[in-house]
XYZ file of C-alpha atoms in Angstrom:
573
model
C -17.199 20.486 13.054
C -14.234 22.470 11.814
C -14.470 25.567 9.634
C -11.963 27.790 7.910
C -13.063 31.409 7.480
C -11.625 31.839 3.981
C -12.769 28.696 2.136
C -13.151 28.499 -1.650
C -15.779 31.064 -2.579
C -19.396 30.037 -2.829
C -21.271 32.757 -4.748
C -21.135 32.919 -8.542
C -20.013 36.537 -8.391
C -17.125 35.724 -6.086
C -16.154 32.732 -8.196
C -16.008 34.934 -11.290
C -13.931 37.471 -9.421
C -11.630 34.721 -8.151
C -10.816 33.679 -11.704
C -9.491 37.179 -12.363
C -7.613 37.272 -9.083
C -6.132 33.832 -9.714
C -4.092 35.273 -12.549
C -2.466 37.556 -10.023
C -1.645 34.801 -7.544
C 2.045 34.720 -6.698
C 4.344 33.478 -3.999
C 3.377 36.546 -1.978
C 0.026 34.828 -1.249
C 1.738 32.021 0.641
C 1.599 32.233 4.404
C 3.854 30.937 7.157
C 1.961 29.201 9.958
C 3.623 29.112 13.368
C 2.605 26.539 15.953
C 3.901 25.345 19.295
C 3.434 21.662 20.051
C 4.065 20.476 23.597
C 4.299 16.702 23.942
C 2.854 15.995 27.367
C 0.944 13.466 29.459
C -2.731 14.269 29.969
C -5.444 12.500 32.026
C -8.212 11.286 29.695
C -11.302 9.298 30.653
C -12.590 6.592 28.328
C -14.533 3.359 28.986
C -15.190 4.349 32.632
C -11.536 4.780 33.527
C -9.111 7.702 33.547
C -5.687 7.133 31.990
C -2.709 9.355 31.429
C -1.986 9.391 27.717
C 0.633 11.208 25.660
C -0.838 14.164 23.769
C 0.039 17.352 21.936
C -0.984 20.411 23.962
C -3.209 18.237 26.135
C -5.562 17.552 23.189
C -6.790 14.154 22.030
C -6.872 13.988 19.069
C -4.287 16.694 18.555
C -4.658 20.105 16.879
C -6.027 20.357 13.342
C -3.527 22.156 11.096
C -5.079 24.175 8.244
C -2.952 25.538 5.400
C -3.102 26.242 1.697
C -0.999 24.788 -1.066
C 2.246 26.779 -1.085
C 2.125 27.684 2.614
C 4.920 26.868 5.062
C 4.732 25.533 8.600
C 7.059 26.205 11.503
C 6.202 23.904 14.386
C 8.255 24.236 17.559
C 7.996 20.897 19.325
C 8.872 20.631 23.011
C 8.906 17.228 24.694
C 7.948 17.219 28.374
C 6.718 13.600 28.301
C 8.724 10.654 29.629
C 9.394 9.100 26.213
C 11.598 10.018 23.262
C 9.434 11.343 20.435
C 9.460 12.504 16.814
C 6.640 13.821 14.606
C 5.923 12.806 11.014
C 3.889 14.914 8.590
C 2.304 11.997 6.794
C 2.121 12.452 3.023
C 3.930 15.797 2.838
C 6.498 15.550 0.040
C 9.248 17.382 2.021
C 11.146 18.172 -1.189
C 14.920 17.974 -0.516
C 14.102 18.330 3.186
C 14.229 14.911 4.869
C 15.199 16.653 8.133
C 11.532 17.555 8.639
C 10.132 14.112 7.785
C 10.311 12.723 11.298
C 10.770 8.922 11.541
C 13.065 8.302 14.477
C 16.577 7.049 13.660
C 15.796 7.292 9.925
C 15.919 11.055 9.268
C 16.539 12.326 12.790
C 17.397 11.285 16.299
C 14.390 11.558 18.625
C 13.522 14.593 20.703
C 14.482 13.450 24.170
C 12.486 14.388 27.297
C 13.140 18.070 27.956
C 14.308 18.649 24.382
C 12.971 20.873 21.605
C 13.068 20.682 17.808
C 11.413 22.963 15.258
C 9.995 21.316 12.142
C 10.081 23.668 9.131
C 8.590 22.664 5.787
C 6.572 23.909 2.828
C 3.541 22.391 1.127
C 4.309 22.074 -2.581
C 1.637 21.217 -5.141
C -0.568 19.243 -2.763
C -4.236 19.685 -1.867
C -6.569 17.643 0.275
C -6.369 15.778 3.558
C -3.158 14.598 5.154
C -2.302 14.135 8.807
C 0.516 14.199 11.329
C 1.505 11.681 13.991
C 4.259 10.560 16.303
C 6.799 8.286 14.610
C 8.380 6.775 17.707
C 7.446 3.266 18.780
C 3.688 3.235 19.586
C 3.222 6.866 20.608
C 1.079 7.560 17.567
C -1.761 5.664 19.305
C -2.694 9.021 20.860
C -0.347 11.580 19.263
C -1.998 12.480 15.946
C -4.089 15.105 14.195
C -5.375 16.221 10.800
C -3.432 18.340 8.304
C -5.849 19.998 5.882
C -4.483 21.589 2.704
C -6.857 23.962 0.914
C -6.323 25.157 -2.669
C -4.411 28.370 -3.260
C -6.397 31.571 -2.766
C -8.828 32.037 -5.640
C -8.785 28.436 -6.810
C -11.928 26.314 -6.303
C -12.287 22.657 -5.442
C -12.764 20.408 -8.503
C -16.191 19.464 -7.090
C -19.191 21.480 -5.824
C -18.195 23.618 -2.870
C -19.468 21.971 0.329
C -21.512 23.857 2.897
C -19.273 22.628 5.690
C -16.280 20.364 6.275
C -15.749 17.857 9.061
C -12.464 16.055 9.816
C -13.200 12.452 10.868
C -10.239 10.840 12.621
C -10.578 7.107 13.188
C -8.425 5.632 15.938
C -7.909 2.837 18.432
C -8.188 3.077 22.214
C -6.178 0.862 24.566
C -7.068 0.360 28.224
C -3.402 -0.191 28.987
C -0.578 2.198 28.105
C 0.241 1.378 24.451
C 3.953 1.653 25.263
C 3.536 -1.032 27.940
C 1.696 -3.263 25.463
C 4.535 -2.829 22.974
C 7.169 -3.451 25.630
C 5.458 -6.688 26.667
C 5.110 -7.893 23.063
C 8.766 -7.212 22.275
C 9.793 -9.065 25.441
C 7.632 -12.144 24.867
C 7.941 -12.300 21.081
C 4.179 -12.839 20.885
C 1.576 -10.720 19.122
C 0.602 -7.565 21.040
C -2.754 -7.207 22.750
C -5.447 -5.723 20.524
C -7.254 -2.456 21.223
C -10.299 -2.211 23.480
C -12.255 0.225 21.319
C -12.232 2.132 18.078
C -12.771 5.865 18.186
C -14.219 8.604 16.000
C -12.587 11.937 16.812
C -11.332 10.439 20.051
C -14.680 9.037 21.258
C -15.764 5.366 21.116
C -19.492 6.058 20.814
C -22.733 4.592 22.071
C -21.864 0.898 21.813
C -19.229 1.029 24.575
C -19.599 1.360 28.325
C -19.554 4.841 29.875
C -19.281 6.456 26.442
C -22.694 7.568 25.181
C -22.598 10.984 26.868
C -19.472 11.918 24.903
C -20.348 10.411 21.522
C -19.326 12.770 18.708
C -22.351 14.481 17.155
C -22.171 16.296 13.799
C -25.067 18.621 12.973
C -26.235 19.244 9.400
C -29.027 21.173 7.720
C -31.364 19.341 5.373
C -30.167 19.596 1.795
C -26.628 20.759 2.511
C -23.490 19.008 1.295
C -20.757 18.126 3.760
C -17.126 17.275 2.982
C -15.998 14.527 5.344
C -12.228 14.312 5.594
C -11.379 10.798 6.826
C -8.074 9.835 8.409
C -7.371 6.300 9.612
C -5.095 6.959 12.575
C -5.654 3.482 14.033
C -2.483 1.806 15.165
C -3.022 -1.641 13.667
C -6.426 -1.945 12.016
C -7.939 -1.313 8.625
C -11.514 -0.082 8.964
C -14.846 -0.010 7.178
C -16.936 3.149 7.553
C -20.542 3.911 6.648
C -23.347 6.351 7.454
C -26.846 4.949 7.878
C -29.123 5.599 4.854
C -26.583 7.937 3.223
C -24.418 7.558 0.162
C -20.841 8.810 0.153
C -19.175 10.311 -2.932
C -15.408 9.782 -2.905
C -13.544 12.815 -4.292
C -9.995 12.371 -2.994
C -7.483 10.095 -1.312
C -4.107 10.877 0.268
C -4.217 14.563 -0.800
C -4.891 13.700 -4.440
C -8.229 14.226 -6.167
C -10.102 11.295 -7.715
C -12.845 10.797 -10.256
C -15.974 11.057 -8.083
C -17.834 7.825 -7.395
C -20.639 6.974 -5.026
C -20.479 4.197 -2.452
C -22.284 3.062 0.670
C -19.084 2.033 2.445
C -15.467 3.214 2.592
C -12.495 1.008 3.446
C -9.548 2.944 4.785
C -6.221 1.549 5.991
C -3.968 3.006 8.681
C -2.069 5.922 7.154
C -4.625 6.578 4.431
C -6.995 9.522 4.060
C -10.230 9.678 2.063
C -12.338 12.727 1.233
C -16.052 12.135 0.627
C -19.084 14.321 -0.020
C -22.274 13.542 1.885
C -25.578 15.184 1.003
C -28.103 15.512 3.830
C -30.989 14.266 1.687
C -32.753 11.935 4.107
C -35.673 12.493 6.472
C -34.632 14.773 9.335
C -33.513 12.421 12.057
C -30.374 11.073 13.693
C -28.156 8.585 11.859
C -25.189 6.602 13.077
C -21.799 6.894 11.469
C -19.983 3.642 12.248
C -16.520 2.125 11.886
C -15.547 -1.508 12.331
C -12.640 -3.770 11.435
C -11.564 -5.051 8.060
C -9.288 -7.906 9.103
C -7.497 -10.256 6.711
C -5.011 -12.285 8.802
C -6.654 -15.614 9.515
C -6.636 -16.847 13.118
C -5.131 -13.582 14.370
C -6.906 -11.753 17.181
C -8.477 -8.363 16.455
C -10.802 -5.822 18.030
C -14.275 -6.813 16.796
C -16.146 -3.799 18.192
C -17.824 -0.875 16.446
C -17.239 2.849 16.987
C -20.074 5.289 16.331
C -20.747 8.972 15.933
C -24.077 10.634 15.134
C -25.118 12.638 12.088
C -27.923 14.847 13.377
C -30.266 16.921 11.230
C -30.788 20.339 12.839
C -34.280 20.490 11.395
C -35.447 17.450 13.344
C -38.159 18.779 15.628
C -37.649 18.705 19.386
C -40.915 16.794 19.827
C -39.787 14.138 17.361
C -36.470 13.887 19.172
C -38.254 13.387 22.499
C -40.637 10.806 21.086
C -37.909 8.560 19.746
C -34.309 8.070 20.813
C -33.744 5.446 18.129
C -30.746 6.151 15.886
C -30.547 4.362 12.547
C -27.550 2.012 12.267
C -25.622 1.467 8.987
C -24.989 -1.967 7.553
C -21.234 -2.607 7.645
C -19.499 -5.424 5.747
C -18.293 -8.554 7.527
C -14.808 -8.161 8.997
C -13.280 -10.417 6.308
C -15.139 -9.005 3.298
C -12.230 -8.700 0.904
C -14.594 -8.580 -2.085
C -16.066 -5.268 -0.907
C -12.589 -3.864 -0.264
C -11.339 -4.957 -3.685
C -14.354 -3.437 -5.440
C -13.933 -0.162 -3.546
C -10.217 0.099 -4.319
C -10.732 -0.769 -8.001
C -13.007 2.264 -8.451
C -10.307 4.759 -7.467
C -9.083 6.715 -10.495
C -7.339 10.033 -11.005
C -9.543 12.779 -12.525
C -7.420 13.045 -15.676
C -4.380 11.559 -17.355
C -1.428 11.023 -15.008
C 2.225 11.300 -15.967
C 3.217 7.692 -15.294
C 6.789 6.674 -16.152
C 6.913 4.155 -18.993
C 10.614 3.470 -19.395
C 11.513 1.914 -16.054
C 15.086 2.271 -14.748
C 14.580 0.380 -11.471
C 12.288 -2.639 -11.630
C 11.943 -3.824 -8.031
C 10.102 -6.837 -6.656
C 9.495 -6.808 -2.892
C 8.061 -9.683 -0.879
C 6.332 -8.285 2.201
C 5.088 -10.248 5.155
C 5.623 -11.772 8.541
C 8.076 -14.380 9.748
C 9.084 -16.345 12.814
C 12.407 -16.482 14.632
C 13.224 -19.954 15.882
C 14.345 -20.298 19.492
C 16.858 -22.970 20.458
C 15.301 -23.483 23.886
C 11.958 -22.650 25.507
C 12.137 -19.141 26.925
C 9.900 -16.358 28.298
C 11.126 -14.433 25.248
C 9.736 -17.020 22.831
C 5.969 -17.007 23.315
C 5.058 -16.785 19.657
C 3.623 -19.752 17.713
C 5.284 -23.043 18.756
C 7.875 -21.319 20.926
C 9.043 -18.760 18.329
C 9.226 -14.950 18.100
C 7.289 -12.896 15.578
C 9.241 -10.895 13.028
C 8.565 -9.295 9.630
C 10.571 -8.417 6.542
C 10.816 -7.117 2.998
C 12.802 -9.394 0.671
C 13.853 -11.460 3.704
C 15.503 -8.446 5.388
C 14.006 -7.438 8.730
C 14.748 -3.740 9.171
C 16.703 -2.778 12.288
C 16.675 0.858 13.374
C 20.111 2.228 14.288
C 20.551 3.977 17.639
C 23.904 5.776 17.429
C 22.832 8.048 14.555
C 19.967 8.339 12.097
C 20.442 6.867 8.620
C 20.076 10.308 6.996
C 22.626 11.915 9.316
C 25.071 9.071 8.720
C 24.701 9.471 4.951
C 25.019 13.255 5.035
C 28.029 13.205 7.369
C 29.731 10.247 5.681
C 29.675 8.133 8.853
C 30.212 4.437 8.144
C 28.871 1.491 10.101
C 25.326 2.822 10.560
C 23.755 1.317 7.429
C 24.699 -0.585 4.300
C 23.554 0.129 0.729
C 22.885 -3.476 -0.249
C 19.141 -3.921 0.118
C 18.162 -6.638 -2.405
C 16.039 -5.547 -5.406
C 14.416 -8.998 -5.548
C 13.940 -11.779 -2.974
C 17.123 -13.829 -2.418
C 15.114 -16.970 -3.201
C 12.140 -17.262 -5.522
C 9.288 -19.445 -4.217
C 5.518 -19.909 -4.398
C 4.835 -16.761 -2.397
C 1.138 -17.369 -1.724
C 1.230 -21.173 -1.559
C 2.554 -23.478 1.137
C 5.890 -21.877 1.978
C 8.698 -24.059 3.293
C 9.401 -23.381 6.975
C 13.029 -22.933 6.022
C 12.050 -19.580 4.474
C 10.166 -18.219 7.488
C 13.123 -16.678 9.329
C 14.542 -13.470 7.824
C 17.875 -11.814 8.536
C 18.117 -8.505 10.366
C 19.873 -5.475 8.950
C 19.856 -1.722 8.381
C 19.917 -1.811 4.608
C 18.998 0.878 2.080
C 18.446 0.761 -1.664
C 20.121 3.544 -3.659
C 18.263 5.357 -6.414
C 19.762 7.850 -8.825
C 17.987 11.189 -8.924
C 15.347 11.196 -11.663
C 15.232 7.427 -12.114
C 11.890 5.872 -13.014
C 10.928 3.269 -10.412
C 8.467 0.412 -10.406
C 7.863 -1.621 -7.272
C 5.720 -4.730 -7.183
C 4.896 -5.586 -3.566
C 4.002 -9.229 -3.155
C 2.223 -10.507 -0.057
C 3.358 -13.920 1.195
C 1.737 -16.829 2.999
C 4.482 -16.916 5.620
C 2.516 -17.169 8.880
C -0.575 -15.821 7.058
C -1.550 -13.797 4.026
C -2.574 -10.277 4.944
C -3.329 -6.827 3.579
C -0.250 -4.734 4.432
C -0.814 -0.967 4.003
C 2.575 0.144 2.678
C 3.565 3.802 3.114
C 6.388 5.521 1.239
C 7.749 8.671 2.876
C 8.624 11.693 0.750
C 6.667 10.569 -2.313
C 3.334 10.161 -3.988
C 3.079 7.263 -6.406
C 0.750 5.925 -9.070
C -0.972 2.641 -8.202
C -0.859 1.014 -11.630
C -2.044 -2.497 -10.850
C -3.105 -5.072 -8.270
C -4.216 -8.664 -8.196
C -4.403 -11.904 -6.266
C -1.961 -14.789 -6.295
C 1.665 -14.521 -7.404
C 2.600 -11.627 -9.668
C 3.391 -12.734 -13.218
C 5.100 -9.980 -15.215
C 4.165 -11.396 -18.612
C 0.516 -11.811 -17.669
C -0.047 -8.846 -15.344
C 2.007 -5.950 -16.739
C -0.227 -5.553 -19.850
C -3.195 -4.980 -17.500
C -1.593 -1.962 -15.771
C -3.491 1.310 -15.782
C -0.995 3.818 -17.163
C -3.613 6.436 -18.001
C -5.494 7.518 -14.871
C -4.249 5.439 -11.921
C -4.943 6.753 -8.415
C -2.119 8.705 -6.788
C -1.417 7.736 -3.180
C 1.205 7.633 -0.439
C -0.120 4.477 1.269
C -1.469 1.368 -0.480
C -2.412 -2.092 0.723
C -1.170 -5.367 -0.687
C -4.258 -7.481 -1.381
C -4.185 -10.469 1.004
C -2.462 -13.254 -0.880
C -1.838 -10.886 -3.758
C 0.289 -8.040 -5.113
C 0.179 -4.331 -5.878
C 2.338 -2.360 -8.340
C 3.349 1.290 -8.017
C 5.422 3.682 -10.132
C 7.112 6.996 -9.377
C 10.063 9.157 -10.390
C 12.830 9.467 -7.778
C 12.811 13.272 -7.796
C 13.202 13.886 -4.056
C 16.746 13.436 -2.711
C 17.304 12.058 0.768
C 16.618 8.962 2.845
C 12.974 7.894 2.739
C 11.412 5.131 4.792
C 9.012 2.614 3.265
C 7.080 0.503 5.745
C 3.890 -1.270 6.686
C 1.592 1.140 8.534
C 0.390 -1.560 10.909
C 2.669 -0.538 13.748
C 2.985 -4.051 15.174
C 4.541 -5.040 11.840
C 6.761 -1.950 11.692
C 8.413 -2.730 15.023
C 8.942 -6.314 13.844
C 10.938 -5.010 10.864
C 8.528 -4.683 7.928
C 10.377 -1.681 6.519
C 13.288 -0.540 4.359
C 14.806 2.758 3.203
C 15.427 4.308 -0.167
C 18.475 6.544 -0.467
C 17.819 8.921 -3.356
C 21.054 10.558 -4.422
C 21.363 14.266 -5.149
C 20.800 15.450 -8.691
C 22.317 18.542 -10.256
C 22.121 22.014 -8.738
C 20.623 23.311 -5.508
C 17.044 22.397 -6.420
C 17.986 18.723 -6.634
C 20.194 18.639 -3.535
C 19.283 17.917 0.075
C 19.308 21.115 2.110
C 21.736 21.321 5.064
C 20.405 20.041 8.397
C 18.973 22.658 10.757
C 21.170 23.669 13.713
C 18.661 22.337 16.282
C 18.445 18.838 14.783
C 18.353 16.522 17.832
C 21.421 14.490 18.716
C 21.298 10.822 19.641
């Protein structure tokens, strides 16, 4: 359980007073929060064995950051681990400040062992649940934490004030060092080993060996309402979540409020956050919270286990607790239940009308999916399907991270040879994207390519899943932006048929959205944040294979529309 002393006020008198005080709110109310993050190895015991994992300040999961809209953060990050590292503040807009965004070799060079870098940024017009994580190779398997943004002082939530709030961080646990798993996969060209457990706030729960003594337990009073702030920090797996015998009311996603709706199950993809209200309205007892896989890639291995935590009513009598140790288990969907996922996603709506751009300046069509690199001869480096190597791409371009300099630094300094501004707006070849795709189209080309956007341009992107290797739900994350999800469907996108069905009134606002398996999703936004911004699949096995690209949003007019100068301690490559 995590509490903030000064939450939105709960008594009617204080609420009335807050309305008066709200008129006096000014920039002077904003606070600056100072933190020191030390990236370090820490022994942690899970599943009967002790491993050294990479952590922040020795904590797993890492520290919860609590701020209000308008506050600033100054986070001095010192790396005493053995790996290069960067930190990404997932979902924070970082207006004109790509230097604080964090993806290695995109907006900064990594913080090398022994190095230090201070991230400085301000929260601007955002409320809800976000999170932070490492953005270097597979370090985010254990380097992550919640970032909670409360409303400005005096402003209430747009839903009944909860009695308590609980961050719920879903993750994956690997028996082997995740960096070793990645290293092996990149050497062999095969798919990486899957996780050995899922976790809830760092603990696998009762269904795993040597774990029941440490299962997370959340205590509630009968009748109270709890705000559960979900983060899917899993490395490679979308997840279903449910609480036995309890309904969940969704009130926000990705630090954007939604029209409330009630559901028995939540589907949340890596990178996404979901805020739900739970009312403790059942018989006093103990109820399992559970998370298990939603997996869409046919014939691909996945972790088919279930993580649990316990929702415990404080009013349950001690005698009743002694008499029965039985904990009620929720019914979770089957791992491949796309119908439940589609129905859940379709219910997400913004609370009121959204300013969605209508006159589109940049109409982009991106194919997203996997691929295979053909090998001329059998090799230990070609252990993918039929002697190939796995790869991934957007519009047939497999993104290659530079190493001499980050893309943003190269752009700002005018250094040539690091990237090219010729990312294709449409696939180089049109084909039946979700049908039987010719094997001649399975091998993409590598490159460090960006797509330029003029400041203020209205952008539409249709992301089309492909049947190359397999159809799959790819959770696509756009750095530096929130976007409106205006449409989605199955099969190949047809502009004439599908565009008239777009929701241009109250679409959900997100920073990470999945492509329906064998389908498409459409987003719109205004390019009002200058800088270099990464767009990528948040399944990290796909990211390292190249399922990414960058937007380069040019400066507008005046200081407010211009990238700020880089800080003096920006790491060097």
